[in-house]
Amino acid sequence: MSVWDELQGQAPVVAQLRAAAQGDGLTHAWLFTGPPGSGRSNAAKAFAAALNCEQDDVALRGCGECASCRTILGETHSDVTFVRTEKVTITIEEARQLVSKAGDRPASGRWRIIVVEDADRMAERTTNVLLKAIEEPTPRTIWMLCAPSPADVLVTIRSRCRPVSLRIPPAADVAALLVRRDGVDPAIADRAARAAQSHIGIARRLARDPEARERRMETVRFPLGLRGVTAAVMMAEKLVKIATEEANSSNDERDATEKVALLASLGAPESGTLPPSMRSQVKQLEDDQKRRAKRSITDSLDRTLTDLLSFYRDVLVIQLGNAVELVNVELRSELEAYAAGSTPEVTLGRMDAINKARVRITTTNVAPLLAVESMASSLIQQ
C-alpha cells in the first residue's frame, strides 16, 4: 500500500509530488487547487506523509506502512497540523495560532507541516496574518494550502506557493476506489460515482447509505412535476427541508457529545447552576456549534442544489446530441421526454438560475428558503 493509492485519476499530480518528496522541486509553500471532490486535501495529506516517511531510500518514501505514514494519514502525527473549519470562516485568532505553530521545530519528523484545507474560507485580513510566515518560513516548515481555484486565494499568497492542480477523476476510477477500499458492490459503486459526478467523498456516502441515495433521487426528480407556482413553492420547501434534516442529523449527536465532554473536563457539577467561569466556556462552545450548524446547512443545501443541477445538465446533454454520458442514466426516458419540451437556451437559463441561488446561499446572508423559492419560480415548466 502506498500513500498515493487513493489519488485516483491524478497521475500527473502524483508524479509531481513524488518527485518533490524525493527532493526534486521541493519548496516551502504549496497551493493545491481543484474542483470539489477532486481530492485536494487527500493529495496534501499524501504529500505530507511522503515528506516525513521513515524510509531511508528516497525512492520508497510514501510507503504507507511506517509509523510516520500511518499517523499522518490518521491525522495524529505531532509534526503535521491539519486545519479545516466547520464554521463559515477561519478566524484571525486561529490563523495566529497556526503562525505560532509553524515556528516550532519538528519534534520527530523531517518537517513541520501545516495543511490548511479551507484556505478559501479566510477573509483578506486573516490571510494577511499568514503572509509573513509563508514568505519567510522557518527552515524546517512547509505550508500546504487547499482551495477550489487559485482565484480563491489572495494573489500575495498565491505568488509565493508552488501550484498543484487536480482534476475531477473519471467516474470509473472513483468506482474502482470504492470497490477496493470500501468493499462496495461494483454496480452500486458505479452508480454512486456517476451520481456524485466523481466527487469521492459524496460517492462514498451514496454508496454506503441507501437513504442518501433515495433523498438524492427525490431531489433529481423534482423538475418532472414542476408545473405552476404552488409546485415551485412546495419544491423549495422540500429542498430546504431535505438539506436541513441531513445536516442536523449529523450535528445534534455531535453537539451533545461535545458539551458532555466539555463539562466533564471542567469538573462541572452534575446538577445545579454552573459557576460563571464555566458558563462562559459553555456559551463559547454553543456559539461555535451554532456557526458550525449554519455552515453545515449551507453546505448540505449546496450539495442538494448540485444534485438538482445534474438533472438539467443531463437534459442539456440530450438536447445537444448525447455527446457525453448522462449522470442520471436511470432516468433517461423521462429526461428525453422533458428535453423534447424545451430548448438548450431554456435549459441553460434554468441552470444559471440554480447556480445563482447557490452563490447567494453560500456568499450572502439571504434566507435559504427565499433564495430557493426565487430559483424554483425560474424552473417552472410552461
mmCIF file of N, CA and C in Angstrom, residues 180-282:
data_model
loop_
_atom_site.group_PDB
_atom_site.id
_atom_site.type_symbol
_atom_site.label_atom_id
_atom_site.label_comp_id
_atom_site.label_asym_id
_atom_site.label_seq_id
_atom_site.Cartn_x
_atom_site.Cartn_y
_atom_site.Cartn_z
ATOM 1 N N ARG A 180 -12.368 -1.202 -4.090
ATOM 2 C CA ARG A 180 -11.122 -1.678 -3.487
ATOM 3 C C ARG A 180 -10.988 -1.275 -2.031
ATOM 4 N N ARG A 181 -11.293 -0.028 -1.731
ATOM 5 C CA ARG A 181 -11.059 0.484 -0.381
ATOM 6 C C ARG A 181 -12.195 0.186 0.581
ATOM 7 N N ASP A 182 -13.442 0.290 0.099
ATOM 8 C CA ASP A 182 -14.600 0.189 0.989
ATOM 9 C C ASP A 182 -15.410 -1.087 0.811
ATOM 10 N N GLY A 183 -15.023 -1.926 -0.155
ATOM 11 C CA GLY A 183 -15.734 -3.187 -0.363
ATOM 12 C C GLY A 183 -17.144 -3.014 -0.881
ATOM 13 N N VAL A 184 -17.397 -1.939 -1.624
ATOM 14 C CA VAL A 184 -18.735 -1.662 -2.162
ATOM 15 C C VAL A 184 -19.004 -2.552 -3.368
ATOM 16 N N ASP A 185 -20.250 -2.992 -3.513
ATOM 17 C CA ASP A 185 -20.644 -3.768 -4.683
ATOM 18 C C ASP A 185 -20.348 -2.958 -5.944
ATOM 19 N N PRO A 186 -19.738 -3.569 -6.973
ATOM 20 C CA PRO A 186 -19.347 -2.810 -8.172
ATOM 21 C C PRO A 186 -20.488 -2.044 -8.828
ATOM 22 N N ALA A 187 -21.684 -2.623 -8.880
ATOM 23 C CA ALA A 187 -22.805 -1.933 -9.514
ATOM 24 C C ALA A 187 -23.203 -0.693 -8.719
ATOM 25 N N ILE A 188 -23.245 -0.834 -7.382
ATOM 26 C CA ILE A 188 -23.583 0.317 -6.533
ATOM 27 C C ILE A 188 -22.481 1.367 -6.607
ATOM 28 N N ALA A 189 -21.225 0.914 -6.641
ATOM 29 C CA ALA A 189 -20.099 1.847 -6.721
ATOM 30 C C ALA A 189 -20.153 2.654 -8.014
ATOM 31 N N ASP A 190 -20.489 1.992 -9.116
ATOM 32 C CA ASP A 190 -20.572 2.697 -10.396
ATOM 33 C C ASP A 190 -21.691 3.740 -10.370
ATOM 34 N N ARG A 191 -22.831 3.346 -9.838
ATOM 35 C CA ARG A 191 -23.964 4.270 -9.777
ATOM 36 C C ARG A 191 -23.652 5.456 -8.865
ATOM 37 N N ALA A 192 -23.020 5.180 -7.715
ATOM 38 C CA ALA A 192 -22.696 6.254 -6.770
ATOM 39 C C ALA A 192 -21.667 7.214 -7.355
ATOM 40 N N ALA A 193 -20.678 6.683 -8.054
ATOM 41 C CA ALA A 193 -19.644 7.538 -8.645
ATOM 42 C C ALA A 193 -20.242 8.461 -9.697
ATOM 43 N N ARG A 194 -21.164 7.938 -10.504
ATOM 44 C CA ARG A 194 -21.809 8.780 -11.519
ATOM 45 C C ARG A 194 -22.707 9.822 -10.860
ATOM 46 N N ALA A 195 -23.490 9.399 -9.874
ATOM 47 C CA ALA A 195 -24.409 10.325 -9.210
ATOM 48 C C ALA A 195 -23.653 11.439 -8.499
ATOM 49 N N ALA A 196 -22.485 11.114 -7.950
ATOM 50 C CA ALA A 196 -21.666 12.116 -7.253
ATOM 51 C C ALA A 196 -20.837 12.941 -8.218
ATOM 52 N N GLN A 197 -20.923 12.636 -9.505
ATOM 53 C CA GLN A 197 -20.137 13.322 -10.530
ATOM 54 C C GLN A 197 -18.649 13.314 -10.161
ATOM 55 N N SER A 198 -18.214 12.118 -9.703
ATOM 56 C CA SER A 198 -16.817 11.814 -9.378
ATOM 57 C C SER A 198 -16.305 12.508 -8.123
ATOM 58 N N HIS A 199 -17.190 13.095 -7.318
ATOM 59 C CA HIS A 199 -16.789 13.634 -6.014
ATOM 60 C C HIS A 199 -16.604 12.441 -5.084
ATOM 61 N N ILE A 200 -15.346 12.180 -4.683
ATOM 62 C CA ILE A 200 -15.029 10.935 -3.980
ATOM 63 C C ILE A 200 -15.773 10.838 -2.654
ATOM 64 N N GLY A 201 -15.798 11.921 -1.865
ATOM 65 C CA GLY A 201 -16.461 11.870 -0.567
ATOM 66 C C GLY A 201 -17.956 11.639 -0.685
ATOM 67 N N ILE A 202 -18.602 12.341 -1.604
ATOM 68 C CA ILE A 202 -20.043 12.160 -1.789
ATOM 69 C C ILE A 202 -20.339 10.778 -2.356
ATOM 70 N N ALA A 203 -19.502 10.304 -3.262
ATOM 71 C CA ALA A 203 -19.697 8.962 -3.832
ATOM 72 C C ALA A 203 -19.657 7.904 -2.732
ATOM 73 N N ARG A 204 -18.744 8.067 -1.808
ATOM 74 C CA ARG A 204 -18.649 7.084 -0.709
ATOM 75 C C ARG A 204 -19.909 7.111 0.152
ATOM 76 N N ARG A 205 -20.409 8.332 0.437
ATOM 77 C CA ARG A 205 -21.631 8.442 1.249
ATOM 78 C C ARG A 205 -22.818 7.807 0.529
ATOM 79 N N LEU A 206 -22.953 8.069 -0.754
ATOM 80 C CA LEU A 206 -24.062 7.488 -1.525
ATOM 81 C C LEU A 206 -23.951 5.974 -1.599
ATOM 82 N N ALA A 207 -22.730 5.483 -1.740
ATOM 83 C CA ALA A 207 -22.534 4.040 -1.861
ATOM 84 C C ALA A 207 -22.869 3.307 -0.572
ATOM 85 N N ARG A 208 -22.656 3.951 0.568
ATOM 86 C CA ARG A 208 -22.826 3.274 1.855
ATOM 87 C C ARG A 208 -24.167 3.557 2.518
ATOM 88 N N ASP A 209 -24.933 4.528 1.988
ATOM 89 C CA ASP A 209 -26.170 4.939 2.655
ATOM 90 C C ASP A 209 -27.344 4.899 1.665
ATOM 91 N N PRO A 210 -28.165 3.840 1.708
ATOM 92 C CA PRO A 210 -29.316 3.755 0.792
ATOM 93 C C PRO A 210 -30.269 4.939 0.936
ATOM 94 N N GLU A 211 -30.441 5.454 2.163
ATOM 95 C CA GLU A 211 -31.347 6.589 2.361
ATOM 96 C C GLU A 211 -30.814 7.838 1.667
ATOM 97 N N ALA A 212 -29.494 8.007 1.665
ATOM 98 C CA ALA A 212 -28.900 9.159 0.962
ATOM 99 C C ALA A 212 -29.159 9.050 -0.538
ATOM 100 N N ARG A 213 -29.103 7.829 -1.060
ATOM 101 C CA ARG A 213 -29.386 7.637 -2.489
ATOM 102 C C ARG A 213 -30.840 7.959 -2.797
ATOM 103 N N GLU A 214 -31.747 7.586 -1.894
ATOM 104 C CA GLU A 214 -33.175 7.878 -2.104
ATOM 105 C C GLU A 214 -33.451 9.379 -2.046
ATOM 106 N N ARG A 215 -32.819 10.071 -1.079
ATOM 107 C CA ARG A 215 -33.009 11.517 -0.972
ATOM 108 C C ARG A 215 -32.500 12.219 -2.228
ATOM 109 N N ARG A 216 -31.372 11.756 -2.729
ATOM 110 C CA ARG A 216 -30.825 12.381 -3.927
ATOM 111 C C ARG A 216 -31.765 12.170 -5.119
ATOM 112 N N MET A 217 -32.284 10.975 -5.275
ATOM 113 C CA MET A 217 -33.171 10.696 -6.410
ATOM 114 C C MET A 217 -34.461 11.508 -6.300
ATOM 115 N N GLU A 218 -34.940 11.699 -5.081
ATOM 116 C CA GLU A 218 -36.128 12.538 -4.877
ATOM 117 C C GLU A 218 -35.846 13.958 -5.355
ATOM 118 N N THR A 219 -34.673 14.471 -5.036
ATOM 119 C CA THR A 219 -34.286 15.816 -5.464
ATOM 120 C C THR A 219 -34.205 15.911 -6.977
ATOM 121 N N VAL A 220 -33.554 14.933 -7.598
ATOM 122 C CA VAL A 220 -33.336 14.962 -9.044
ATOM 123 C C VAL A 220 -34.654 14.899 -9.809
ATOM 124 N N ARG A 221 -35.647 14.230 -9.259
ATOM 125 C CA ARG A 221 -36.916 14.054 -9.957
ATOM 126 C C ARG A 221 -37.869 15.249 -9.788
ATOM 127 N N PHE A 222 -37.525 16.200 -8.914
ATOM 128 C CA PHE A 222 -38.422 17.327 -8.666
ATOM 129 C C PHE A 222 -38.867 18.040 -9.941
ATOM 130 N N PRO A 223 -37.988 18.344 -10.888
ATOM 131 C CA PRO A 223 -38.424 19.113 -12.065
ATOM 132 C C PRO A 223 -39.503 18.430 -12.891
ATOM 133 N N LEU A 224 -39.619 17.101 -12.771
ATOM 134 C CA LEU A 224 -40.601 16.376 -13.578
ATOM 135 C C LEU A 224 -42.036 16.759 -13.213
ATOM 136 N N GLY A 225 -42.243 17.235 -12.001
ATOM 137 C CA GLY A 225 -43.599 17.617 -11.583
ATOM 138 C C GLY A 225 -43.735 19.094 -11.307
ATOM 139 N N LEU A 226 -42.798 19.884 -11.827
ATOM 140 C CA LEU A 226 -42.779 21.299 -11.507
ATOM 141 C C LEU A 226 -43.626 22.099 -12.495
ATOM 142 N N ARG A 227 -44.908 22.209 -12.169
ATOM 143 C CA ARG A 227 -45.840 22.968 -13.018
ATOM 144 C C ARG A 227 -46.649 23.910 -12.130
ATOM 145 N N GLY A 228 -46.414 25.195 -12.276
ATOM 146 C CA GLY A 228 -47.159 26.175 -11.512
ATOM 147 C C GLY A 228 -46.426 26.672 -10.286
ATOM 148 N N VAL A 229 -46.857 27.825 -9.791
ATOM 149 C CA VAL A 229 -46.201 28.476 -8.661
ATOM 150 C C VAL A 229 -46.314 27.642 -7.391
ATOM 151 N N THR A 230 -47.488 27.035 -7.184
ATOM 152 C CA THR A 230 -47.673 26.224 -5.971
ATOM 153 C C THR A 230 -46.665 25.092 -5.904
ATOM 154 N N ALA A 231 -46.464 24.409 -7.028
ATOM 155 C CA ALA A 231 -45.494 23.315 -7.068
ATOM 156 C C ALA A 231 -44.083 23.835 -6.812
ATOM 157 N N ALA A 232 -43.777 25.038 -7.313
ATOM 158 C CA ALA A 232 -42.450 25.618 -7.113
ATOM 159 C C ALA A 232 -42.197 25.916 -5.634
ATOM 160 N N VAL A 233 -43.202 26.490 -4.965
ATOM 161 C CA VAL A 233 -43.060 26.792 -3.542
ATOM 162 C C VAL A 233 -42.893 25.506 -2.732
ATOM 163 N N MET A 234 -43.679 24.484 -3.073
ATOM 164 C CA MET A 234 -43.575 23.208 -2.365
ATOM 165 C C MET A 234 -42.209 22.566 -2.593
ATOM 166 N N MET A 235 -41.699 22.656 -3.825
ATOM 167 C CA MET A 235 -40.389 22.094 -4.117
ATOM 168 C C MET A 235 -39.319 22.805 -3.301
ATOM 169 N N ALA A 236 -39.390 24.146 -3.224
ATOM 170 C CA ALA A 236 -38.403 24.916 -2.468
ATOM 171 C C ALA A 236 -38.407 24.499 -1.002
ATOM 172 N N GLU A 237 -39.603 24.378 -0.424
ATOM 173 C CA GLU A 237 -39.702 23.970 0.981
ATOM 174 C C GLU A 237 -39.108 22.589 1.193
ATOM 175 N N LYS A 238 -39.374 21.682 0.262
ATOM 176 C CA LYS A 238 -38.875 20.322 0.393
ATOM 177 C C LYS A 238 -37.357 20.267 0.256
ATOM 178 N N LEU A 239 -36.799 21.026 -0.687
ATOM 179 C CA LEU A 239 -35.349 21.042 -0.874
ATOM 180 C C LEU A 239 -34.638 21.551 0.376
ATOM 181 N N VAL A 240 -35.155 22.643 0.941
ATOM 182 C CA VAL A 240 -34.545 23.189 2.150
ATOM 183 C C VAL A 240 -34.705 22.211 3.307
ATOM 184 N N LYS A 241 -35.857 21.551 3.387
ATOM 185 C CA LYS A 241 -36.089 20.576 4.458
ATOM 186 C C LYS A 241 -35.131 19.397 4.342
ATOM 187 N N ILE A 242 -34.942 18.890 3.130
ATOM 188 C CA ILE A 242 -34.026 17.760 2.914
ATOM 189 C C ILE A 242 -32.622 18.138 3.372
ATOM 190 N N ALA A 243 -32.169 19.336 2.956
ATOM 191 C CA ALA A 243 -30.814 19.769 3.304
ATOM 192 C C ALA A 243 -30.671 19.988 4.807
ATOM 193 N N THR A 244 -31.676 20.606 5.426
ATOM 194 C CA THR A 244 -31.602 20.904 6.855
ATOM 195 C C THR A 244 -31.614 19.635 7.683
ATOM 196 N N GLU A 245 -32.498 18.701 7.347
ATOM 197 C CA GLU A 245 -32.571 17.447 8.105
ATOM 198 C C GLU A 245 -31.280 16.655 7.976
ATOM 199 N N GLU A 246 -30.695 16.650 6.782
ATOM 200 C CA GLU A 246 -29.455 15.898 6.583
ATOM 201 C C GLU A 246 -28.331 16.506 7.414
ATOM 202 N N ALA A 247 -28.272 17.836 7.462
ATOM 203 C CA ALA A 247 -27.223 18.498 8.245
ATOM 204 C C ALA A 247 -27.450 18.308 9.740
ATOM 205 N N ASN A 248 -28.689 18.480 10.191
ATOM 206 C CA ASN A 248 -28.972 18.387 11.620
ATOM 207 C C ASN A 248 -28.777 16.983 12.161
ATOM 208 N N SER A 249 -29.032 15.983 11.333
ATOM 209 C CA SER A 249 -28.893 14.602 11.797
ATOM 210 C C SER A 249 -27.467 14.294 12.220
ATOM 211 N N SER A 250 -26.498 14.939 11.585
ATOM 212 C CA SER A 250 -25.106 14.701 11.952
ATOM 213 C C SER A 250 -24.628 15.669 13.034
ATOM 214 N N ASN A 251 -25.329 16.811 13.189
ATOM 215 C CA ASN A 251 -24.890 17.812 14.157
ATOM 216 C C ASN A 251 -25.377 17.544 15.570
ATOM 217 N N ASP A 252 -26.633 17.110 15.716
ATOM 218 C CA ASP A 252 -27.244 17.025 17.042
ATOM 219 C C ASP A 252 -26.459 16.124 17.991
ATOM 220 N N GLU A 253 -26.155 14.925 17.526
ATOM 221 C CA GLU A 253 -25.452 13.976 18.396
ATOM 222 C C GLU A 253 -24.055 14.489 18.736
ATOM 223 N N ARG A 254 -23.374 15.059 17.744
ATOM 224 C CA ARG A 254 -22.023 15.563 17.994
ATOM 225 C C ARG A 254 -22.047 16.730 18.968
ATOM 226 N N ASP A 255 -23.043 17.627 18.837
ATOM 227 C CA ASP A 255 -23.140 18.766 19.745
ATOM 228 C C ASP A 255 -23.299 18.293 21.189
ATOM 229 N N ALA A 256 -24.170 17.319 21.387
ATOM 230 C CA ALA A 256 -24.409 16.814 22.738
ATOM 231 C C ALA A 256 -23.156 16.153 23.312
ATOM 232 N N THR A 257 -22.455 15.399 22.473
ATOM 233 C CA THR A 257 -21.234 14.722 22.924
ATOM 234 C C THR A 257 -20.172 15.740 23.312
ATOM 235 N N GLU A 258 -20.037 16.791 22.507
ATOM 236 C CA GLU A 258 -19.044 17.832 22.806
ATOM 237 C C GLU A 258 -19.353 18.545 24.115
ATOM 238 N N LYS A 259 -20.630 18.823 24.375
ATOM 239 C CA LYS A 259 -20.993 19.523 25.603
ATOM 240 C C LYS A 259 -20.717 18.664 26.825
ATOM 241 N N VAL A 260 -21.052 17.371 26.734
ATOM 242 C CA VAL A 260 -20.779 16.460 27.854
ATOM 243 C C VAL A 260 -19.284 16.393 28.125
ATOM 244 N N ALA A 261 -18.488 16.298 27.043
ATOM 245 C CA ALA A 261 -17.036 16.212 27.204
ATOM 246 C C ALA A 261 -16.473 17.481 27.820
ATOM 247 N N LEU A 262 -16.998 18.652 27.403
ATOM 248 C CA LEU A 262 -16.512 19.911 27.964
ATOM 249 C C LEU A 262 -16.836 20.007 29.450
ATOM 250 N N LEU A 263 -18.077 19.685 29.820
ATOM 251 C CA LEU A 263 -18.469 19.761 31.229
ATOM 252 C C LEU A 263 -17.630 18.814 32.081
ATOM 253 N N ALA A 264 -17.335 17.642 31.531
ATOM 254 C CA ALA A 264 -16.510 16.684 32.278
ATOM 255 C C ALA A 264 -15.097 17.218 32.464
ATOM 256 N N SER A 265 -14.551 17.831 31.406
ATOM 257 C CA SER A 265 -13.184 18.355 31.504
ATOM 258 C C SER A 265 -13.094 19.532 32.474
ATOM 259 N N LEU A 266 -14.204 20.277 32.632
ATOM 260 C CA LEU A 266 -14.232 21.409 33.550
ATOM 261 C C LEU A 266 -14.533 20.998 34.986
ATOM 262 N N GLY A 267 -14.920 19.737 35.168
ATOM 263 C CA GLY A 267 -15.304 19.275 36.502
ATOM 264 C C GLY A 267 -16.604 19.872 36.968
ATOM 265 N N ALA A 268 -17.537 20.061 36.022
ATOM 266 C CA ALA A 268 -18.809 20.706 36.333
ATOM 267 C C ALA A 268 -19.663 19.816 37.235
ATOM 268 N N PRO A 269 -20.454 20.434 38.129
ATOM 269 C CA PRO A 269 -21.356 19.628 38.976
ATOM 270 C C PRO A 269 -22.431 18.959 38.131
ATOM 271 N N GLU A 270 -22.912 17.812 38.609
ATOM 272 C CA GLU A 270 -23.909 17.054 37.868
ATOM 273 C C GLU A 270 -25.260 17.762 37.826
ATOM 274 N N SER A 271 -25.524 18.620 38.773
ATOM 275 C CA SER A 271 -26.791 19.355 38.794
ATOM 276 C C SER A 271 -26.546 20.736 39.390
ATOM 277 N N GLY A 272 -27.534 21.600 39.219
ATOM 278 C CA GLY A 272 -27.418 22.947 39.764
ATOM 279 C C GLY A 272 -26.837 23.927 38.762
ATOM 280 N N THR A 273 -26.661 25.157 39.210
ATOM 281 C CA THR A 273 -26.172 26.233 38.349
ATOM 282 C C THR A 273 -24.660 26.149 38.181
ATOM 283 N N LEU A 274 -24.200 26.376 36.974
ATOM 284 C CA LEU A 274 -22.766 26.357 36.703
ATOM 285 C C LEU A 274 -22.129 27.650 37.201
ATOM 286 N N PRO A 275 -20.888 27.591 37.680
ATOM 287 C CA PRO A 275 -20.169 28.821 38.041
ATOM 288 C C PRO A 275 -19.983 29.712 36.819
ATOM 289 N N PRO A 276 -19.860 31.042 37.000
ATOM 290 C CA PRO A 276 -19.724 31.962 35.857
ATOM 291 C C PRO A 276 -18.603 31.592 34.901
ATOM 292 N N SER A 277 -17.439 31.158 35.426
ATOM 293 C CA SER A 277 -16.316 30.820 34.550
ATOM 294 C C SER A 277 -16.657 29.649 33.634
ATOM 295 N N MET A 278 -17.414 28.698 34.146
ATOM 296 C CA MET A 278 -17.814 27.549 33.329
ATOM 297 C C MET A 278 -18.884 27.950 32.322
ATOM 298 N N ARG A 279 -19.819 28.837 32.746
ATOM 299 C CA ARG A 279 -20.897 29.253 31.847
ATOM 300 C C ARG A 279 -20.334 29.930 30.596
ATOM 301 N N SER A 280 -19.293 30.721 30.777
ATOM 302 C CA SER A 280 -18.718 31.421 29.627
ATOM 303 C C SER A 280 -18.110 30.440 28.627
ATOM 304 N N GLN A 281 -17.496 29.380 29.127
ATOM 305 C CA GLN A 281 -16.904 28.390 28.219
ATOM 306 C C GLN A 281 -17.983 27.572 27.518
ATOM 307 N N VAL A 282 -19.045 27.253 28.239
ATOM 308 C CA VAL A 282 -20.155 26.530 27.625
ATOM 309 C C VAL A 282 -20.819 27.386 26.552
#
